[in-house]
Short mmCIF file of C-alpha atoms in Angstrom, two decimals:
data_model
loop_
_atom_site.label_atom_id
_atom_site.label_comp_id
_atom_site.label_asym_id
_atom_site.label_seq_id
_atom_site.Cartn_x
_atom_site.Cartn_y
_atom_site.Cartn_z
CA UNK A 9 8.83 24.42 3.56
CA UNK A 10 6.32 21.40 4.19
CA UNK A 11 7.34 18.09 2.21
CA UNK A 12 3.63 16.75 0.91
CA UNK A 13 3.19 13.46 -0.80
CA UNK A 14 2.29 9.91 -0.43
CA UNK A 15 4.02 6.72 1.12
CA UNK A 16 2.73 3.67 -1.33
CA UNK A 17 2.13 0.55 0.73
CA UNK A 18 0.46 -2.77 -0.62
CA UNK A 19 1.42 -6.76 -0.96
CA UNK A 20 3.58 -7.73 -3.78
CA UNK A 21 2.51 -7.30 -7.17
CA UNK A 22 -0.49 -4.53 -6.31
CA UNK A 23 0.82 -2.37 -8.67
CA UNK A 24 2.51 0.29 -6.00
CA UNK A 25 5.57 0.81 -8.37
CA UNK A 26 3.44 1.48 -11.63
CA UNK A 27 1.16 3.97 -9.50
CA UNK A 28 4.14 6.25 -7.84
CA UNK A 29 5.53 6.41 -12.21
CA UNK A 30 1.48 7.52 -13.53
CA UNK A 31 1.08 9.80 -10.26
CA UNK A 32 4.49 11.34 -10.74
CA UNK A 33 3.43 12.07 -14.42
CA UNK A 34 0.07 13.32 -13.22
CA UNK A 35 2.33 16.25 -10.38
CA UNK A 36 4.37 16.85 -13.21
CA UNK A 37 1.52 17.42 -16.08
CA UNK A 38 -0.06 19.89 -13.51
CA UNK A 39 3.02 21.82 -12.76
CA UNK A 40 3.65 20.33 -9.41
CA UNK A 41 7.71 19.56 -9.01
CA UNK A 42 7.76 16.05 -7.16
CA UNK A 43 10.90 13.55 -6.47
CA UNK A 44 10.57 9.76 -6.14
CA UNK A 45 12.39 8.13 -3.24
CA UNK A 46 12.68 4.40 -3.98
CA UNK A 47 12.58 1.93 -0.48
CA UNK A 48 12.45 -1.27 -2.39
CA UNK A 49 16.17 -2.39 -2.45
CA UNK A 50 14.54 -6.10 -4.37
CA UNK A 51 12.90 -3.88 -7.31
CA UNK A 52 15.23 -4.51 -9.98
CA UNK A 53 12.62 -2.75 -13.12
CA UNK A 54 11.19 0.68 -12.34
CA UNK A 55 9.88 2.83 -14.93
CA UNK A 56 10.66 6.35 -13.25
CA UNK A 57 14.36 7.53 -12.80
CA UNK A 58 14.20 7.63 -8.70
CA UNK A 59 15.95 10.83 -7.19
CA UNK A 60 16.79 8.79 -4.13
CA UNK A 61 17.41 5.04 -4.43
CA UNK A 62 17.98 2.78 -1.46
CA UNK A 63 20.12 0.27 -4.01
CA UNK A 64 22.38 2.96 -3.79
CA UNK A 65 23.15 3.07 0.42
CA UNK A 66 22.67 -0.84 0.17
CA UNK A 67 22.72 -4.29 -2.12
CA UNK A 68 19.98 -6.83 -2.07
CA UNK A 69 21.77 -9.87 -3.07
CA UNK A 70 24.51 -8.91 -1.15
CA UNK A 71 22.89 -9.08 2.13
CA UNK A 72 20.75 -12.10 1.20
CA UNK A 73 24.12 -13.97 0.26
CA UNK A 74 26.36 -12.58 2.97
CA UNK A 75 23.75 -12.78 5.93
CA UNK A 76 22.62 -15.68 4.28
CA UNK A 77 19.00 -14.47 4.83
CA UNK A 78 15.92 -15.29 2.82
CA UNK A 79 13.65 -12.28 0.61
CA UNK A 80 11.55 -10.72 3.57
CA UNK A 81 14.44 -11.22 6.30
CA UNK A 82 16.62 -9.47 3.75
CA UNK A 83 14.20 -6.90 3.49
CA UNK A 84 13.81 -6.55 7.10
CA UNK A 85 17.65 -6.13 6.91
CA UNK A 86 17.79 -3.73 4.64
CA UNK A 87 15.58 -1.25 6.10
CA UNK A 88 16.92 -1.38 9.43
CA UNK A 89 19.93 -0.49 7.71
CA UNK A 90 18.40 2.53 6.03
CA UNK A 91 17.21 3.10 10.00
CA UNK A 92 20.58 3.22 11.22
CA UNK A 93 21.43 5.24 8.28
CA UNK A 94 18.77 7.66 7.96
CA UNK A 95 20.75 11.06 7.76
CA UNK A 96 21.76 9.33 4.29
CA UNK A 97 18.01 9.43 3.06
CA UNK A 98 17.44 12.54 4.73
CA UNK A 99 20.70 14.31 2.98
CA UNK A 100 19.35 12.63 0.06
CA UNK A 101 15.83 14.32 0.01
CA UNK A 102 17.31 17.59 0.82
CA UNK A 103 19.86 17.80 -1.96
CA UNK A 104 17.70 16.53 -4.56
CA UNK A 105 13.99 18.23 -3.22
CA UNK A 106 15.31 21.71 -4.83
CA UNK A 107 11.82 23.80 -5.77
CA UNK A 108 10.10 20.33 -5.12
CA UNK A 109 7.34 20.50 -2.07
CA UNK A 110 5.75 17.37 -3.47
CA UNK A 111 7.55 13.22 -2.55
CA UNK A 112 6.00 9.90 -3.74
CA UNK A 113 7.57 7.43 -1.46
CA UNK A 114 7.46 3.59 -3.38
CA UNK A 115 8.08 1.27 -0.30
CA UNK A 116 8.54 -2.88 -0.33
CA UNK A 117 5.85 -5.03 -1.12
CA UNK A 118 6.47 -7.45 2.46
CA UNK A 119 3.74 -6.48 4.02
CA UNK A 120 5.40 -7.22 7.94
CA UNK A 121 7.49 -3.87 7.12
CA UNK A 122 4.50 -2.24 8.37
CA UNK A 123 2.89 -4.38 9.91
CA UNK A 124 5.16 -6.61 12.48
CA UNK A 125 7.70 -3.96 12.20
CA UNK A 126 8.41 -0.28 13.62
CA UNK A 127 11.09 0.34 11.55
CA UNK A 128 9.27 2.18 8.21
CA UNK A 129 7.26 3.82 11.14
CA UNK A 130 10.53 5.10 12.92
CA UNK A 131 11.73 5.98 9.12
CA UNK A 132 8.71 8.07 8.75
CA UNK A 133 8.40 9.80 11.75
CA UNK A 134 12.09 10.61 11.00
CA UNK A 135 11.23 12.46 8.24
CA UNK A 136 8.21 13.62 9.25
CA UNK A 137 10.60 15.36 11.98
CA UNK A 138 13.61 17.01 10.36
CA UNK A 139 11.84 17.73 6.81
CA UNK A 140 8.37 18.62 8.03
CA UNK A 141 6.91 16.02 6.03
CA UNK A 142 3.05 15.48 5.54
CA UNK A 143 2.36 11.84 3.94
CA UNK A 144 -0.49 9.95 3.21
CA UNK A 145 -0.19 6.27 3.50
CA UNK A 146 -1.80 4.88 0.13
CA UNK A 147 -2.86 1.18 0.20
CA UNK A 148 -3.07 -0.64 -2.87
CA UNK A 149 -5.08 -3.73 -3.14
CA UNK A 150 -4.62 -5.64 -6.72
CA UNK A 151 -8.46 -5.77 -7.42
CA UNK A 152 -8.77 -8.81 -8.95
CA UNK A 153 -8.72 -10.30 -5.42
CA UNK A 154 -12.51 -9.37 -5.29
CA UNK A 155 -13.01 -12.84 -7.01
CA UNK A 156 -12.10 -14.25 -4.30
CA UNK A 157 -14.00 -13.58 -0.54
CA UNK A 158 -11.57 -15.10 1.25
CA UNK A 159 -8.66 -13.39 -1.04
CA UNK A 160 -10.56 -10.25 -0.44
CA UNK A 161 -11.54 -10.34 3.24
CA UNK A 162 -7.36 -11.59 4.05
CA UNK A 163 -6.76 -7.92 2.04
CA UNK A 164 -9.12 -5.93 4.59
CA UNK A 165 -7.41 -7.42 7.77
CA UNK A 166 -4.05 -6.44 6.49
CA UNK A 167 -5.15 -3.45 5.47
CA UNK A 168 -6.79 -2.92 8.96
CA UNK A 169 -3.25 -3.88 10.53
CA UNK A 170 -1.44 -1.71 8.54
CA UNK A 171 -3.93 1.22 9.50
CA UNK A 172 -2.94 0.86 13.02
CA UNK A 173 0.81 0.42 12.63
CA UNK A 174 1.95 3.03 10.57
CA UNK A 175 0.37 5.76 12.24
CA UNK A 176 -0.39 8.42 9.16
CA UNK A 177 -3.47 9.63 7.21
CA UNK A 178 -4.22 6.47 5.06
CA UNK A 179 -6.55 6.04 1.75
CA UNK A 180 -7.46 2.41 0.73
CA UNK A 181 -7.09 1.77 -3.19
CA UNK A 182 -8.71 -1.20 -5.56
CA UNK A 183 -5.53 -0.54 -8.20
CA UNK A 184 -5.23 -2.52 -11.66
CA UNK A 185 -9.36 -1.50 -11.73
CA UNK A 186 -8.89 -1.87 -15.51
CA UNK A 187 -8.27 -5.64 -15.54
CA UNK A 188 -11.84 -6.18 -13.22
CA UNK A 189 -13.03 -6.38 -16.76
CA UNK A 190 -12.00 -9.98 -17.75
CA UNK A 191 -13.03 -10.98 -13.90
CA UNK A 192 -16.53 -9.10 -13.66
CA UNK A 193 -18.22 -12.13 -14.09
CA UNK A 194 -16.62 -13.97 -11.34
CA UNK A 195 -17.57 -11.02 -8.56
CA UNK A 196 -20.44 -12.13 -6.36
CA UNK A 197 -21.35 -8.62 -5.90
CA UNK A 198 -20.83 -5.24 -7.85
CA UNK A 199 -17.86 -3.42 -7.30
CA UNK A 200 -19.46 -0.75 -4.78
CA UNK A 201 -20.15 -3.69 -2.51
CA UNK A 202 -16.61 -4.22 -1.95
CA UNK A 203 -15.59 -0.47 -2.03
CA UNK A 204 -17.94 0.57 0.71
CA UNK A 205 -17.78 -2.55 2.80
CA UNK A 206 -21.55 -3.37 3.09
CA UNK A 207 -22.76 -5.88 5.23
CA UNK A 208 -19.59 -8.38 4.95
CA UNK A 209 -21.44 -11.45 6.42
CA UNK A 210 -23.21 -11.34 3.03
CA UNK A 211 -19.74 -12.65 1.38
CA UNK A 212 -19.42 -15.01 4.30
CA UNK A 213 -23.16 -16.70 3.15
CA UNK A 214 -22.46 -16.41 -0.65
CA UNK A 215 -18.67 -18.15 0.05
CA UNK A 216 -20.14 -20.92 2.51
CA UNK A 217 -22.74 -21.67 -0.33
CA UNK A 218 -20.73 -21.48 -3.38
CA UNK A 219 -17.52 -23.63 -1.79
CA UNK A 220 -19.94 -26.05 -0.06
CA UNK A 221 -18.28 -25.95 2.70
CA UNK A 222 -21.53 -24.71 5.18
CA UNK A 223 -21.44 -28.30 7.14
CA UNK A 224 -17.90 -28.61 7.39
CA UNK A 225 -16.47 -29.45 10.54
CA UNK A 226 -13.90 -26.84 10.28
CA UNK A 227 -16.08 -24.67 8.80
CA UNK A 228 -18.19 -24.81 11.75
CA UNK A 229 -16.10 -24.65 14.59
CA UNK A 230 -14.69 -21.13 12.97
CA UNK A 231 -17.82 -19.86 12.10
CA UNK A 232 -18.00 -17.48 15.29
CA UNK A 233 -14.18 -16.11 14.51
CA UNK A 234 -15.36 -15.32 11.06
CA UNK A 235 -17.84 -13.65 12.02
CA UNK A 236 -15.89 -11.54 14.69
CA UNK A 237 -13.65 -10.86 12.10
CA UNK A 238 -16.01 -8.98 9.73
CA UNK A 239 -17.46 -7.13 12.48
CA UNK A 240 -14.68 -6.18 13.66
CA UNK A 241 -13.97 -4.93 9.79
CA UNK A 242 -17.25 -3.26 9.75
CA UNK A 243 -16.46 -1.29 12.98
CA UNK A 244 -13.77 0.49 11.96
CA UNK A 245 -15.51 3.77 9.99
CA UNK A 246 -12.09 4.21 8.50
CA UNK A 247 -12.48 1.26 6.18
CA UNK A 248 -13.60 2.13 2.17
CA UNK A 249 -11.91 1.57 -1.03
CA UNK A 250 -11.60 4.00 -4.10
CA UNK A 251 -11.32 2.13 -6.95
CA UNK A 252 -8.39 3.65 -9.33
CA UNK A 253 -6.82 3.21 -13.05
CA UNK A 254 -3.83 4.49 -13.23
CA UNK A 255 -4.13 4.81 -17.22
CA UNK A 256 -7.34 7.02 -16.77
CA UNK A 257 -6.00 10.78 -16.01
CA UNK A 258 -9.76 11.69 -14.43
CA UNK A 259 -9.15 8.28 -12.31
CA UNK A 260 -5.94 9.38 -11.04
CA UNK A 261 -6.74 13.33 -10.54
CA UNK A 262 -9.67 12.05 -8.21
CA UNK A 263 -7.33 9.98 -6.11
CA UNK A 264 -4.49 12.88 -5.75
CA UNK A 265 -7.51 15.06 -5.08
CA UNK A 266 -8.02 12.91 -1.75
CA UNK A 267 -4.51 12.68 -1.23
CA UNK A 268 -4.36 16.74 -1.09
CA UNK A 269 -7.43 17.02 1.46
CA UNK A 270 -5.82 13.85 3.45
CA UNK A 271 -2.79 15.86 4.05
CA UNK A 272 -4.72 19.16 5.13
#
């Protein structure tokens, strides 16, 4: 039986962890069994009960303290581990999936897992193999970032990256939409600006106007690469955000509702 879910990617603090617990609620308040498989071996406070835990195949600390390894090459550590490994996640699926044809995969927040490194690529393909997995990669991007153009244009190149790298159906996500609220007056343009990607070299004007930094030497001699970059942004037809609160149930039915016609 085809595994669907969704494989939450998205920087540090994005909110991927509080999504997978209000989307799990959402599968289960419409009668759709789901498990959680936790990838984060650093996330210490979750508020769902995972069915399969990383932390339980391998210790954080540990392997920062024994490898003597910072945070992200820990990480990297860590799931090349779980690569090496993988018939442990894959035993762990099976035994816990039961009448379940629905995952929600929470991954690390480092965003080089996916987008210097193969190895949660490998992993998925893995599974995408031997449990006839369909996933949608969901990308969270902490909204309150849209203060900021250069915050917010850093956001769509990653996001861009991770597009290419990971290789599965993907859905871009404003999360923590509730909070845009205290910030609203700091946006230089309304929030469907940002979701639909119109006309980026609009942000680059309003940023090189409001920072004064339009006659700057350095300013100047990157002007062409900036501009590059958003057009090379604005190429890509793939690129749109949906803006989501996870405390709304409408807001989160409409994004599983993608989710389901992403994965066919």
């Amino acid at each position: 039986m085809t595994l669907f879910g969704q494989v939450l990617i998205g920087p540090p603090g994005s909110g991927k962890t509080t999504f997978v617990h209000g989307m799990h609620q959402m599968c289960t308040a419409l009668n759709r069994p789901n498990i959680i498989v936790n990838l984060d071996p650093a996330n210490e406070n979750v508020p769902y009960i995972p069915d399969v835990d990383v932390r339980d195949l391998i210790n954080f600390e540990n392997v920062m303290n024994e490898h003597k390894l910072g945070p992200n090459g820990a990480l990297v550590y860590c799931m090349e581990y779980l690569q090496v490994n993988i018939d442990w996640l894959i035993d762990g699926i099976r035994a816990k999936r039961k009448n379940s044809s629905y995952i929600l995969i929470d991954i690390p927040g480092q965003v080089e897992l996916y987008t210097h490194n193969y190895v949660l690529r490998e992993i998925l393909s893995v599974l995408a193999k031997d449990l006839d997995t369909r996933l949608t990669a969901v990308h969270l991007i902490d909204s309150t970032l849209l203060s900021s153009p250069t915050n917010y244009i850093s956001a769509l190149l990653v996001s861009l990256s991770a597009q290419m790298s990971i290789e599965l159906p993907y859905l871009n996500v404003f999360s923590k939409i509730d909070l845009l609220e205290h910030f609203k007056d700091d946006l230089p343009f309304k929030l469907e600006y940002f979701s639909q990607l119109e006309d980026l070299n609009q942000l680059l004007t309003f940023w090189k106007h409001e920072s004064n930094m339009g006659d700057h030497p350095l300013f100047l001699k990157y002007k062409g690469f900036q501009s590059e970059l958003v057009d090379l942004v604005e190429d890509s037809s793939i690129m749109q955000f949906i803006p989501v609160d996870i405390n709304d149930k409408d807001s989160v039915l409409q994004i599983l509702q993608l989710i389901d016609k992403s994965n066919g």
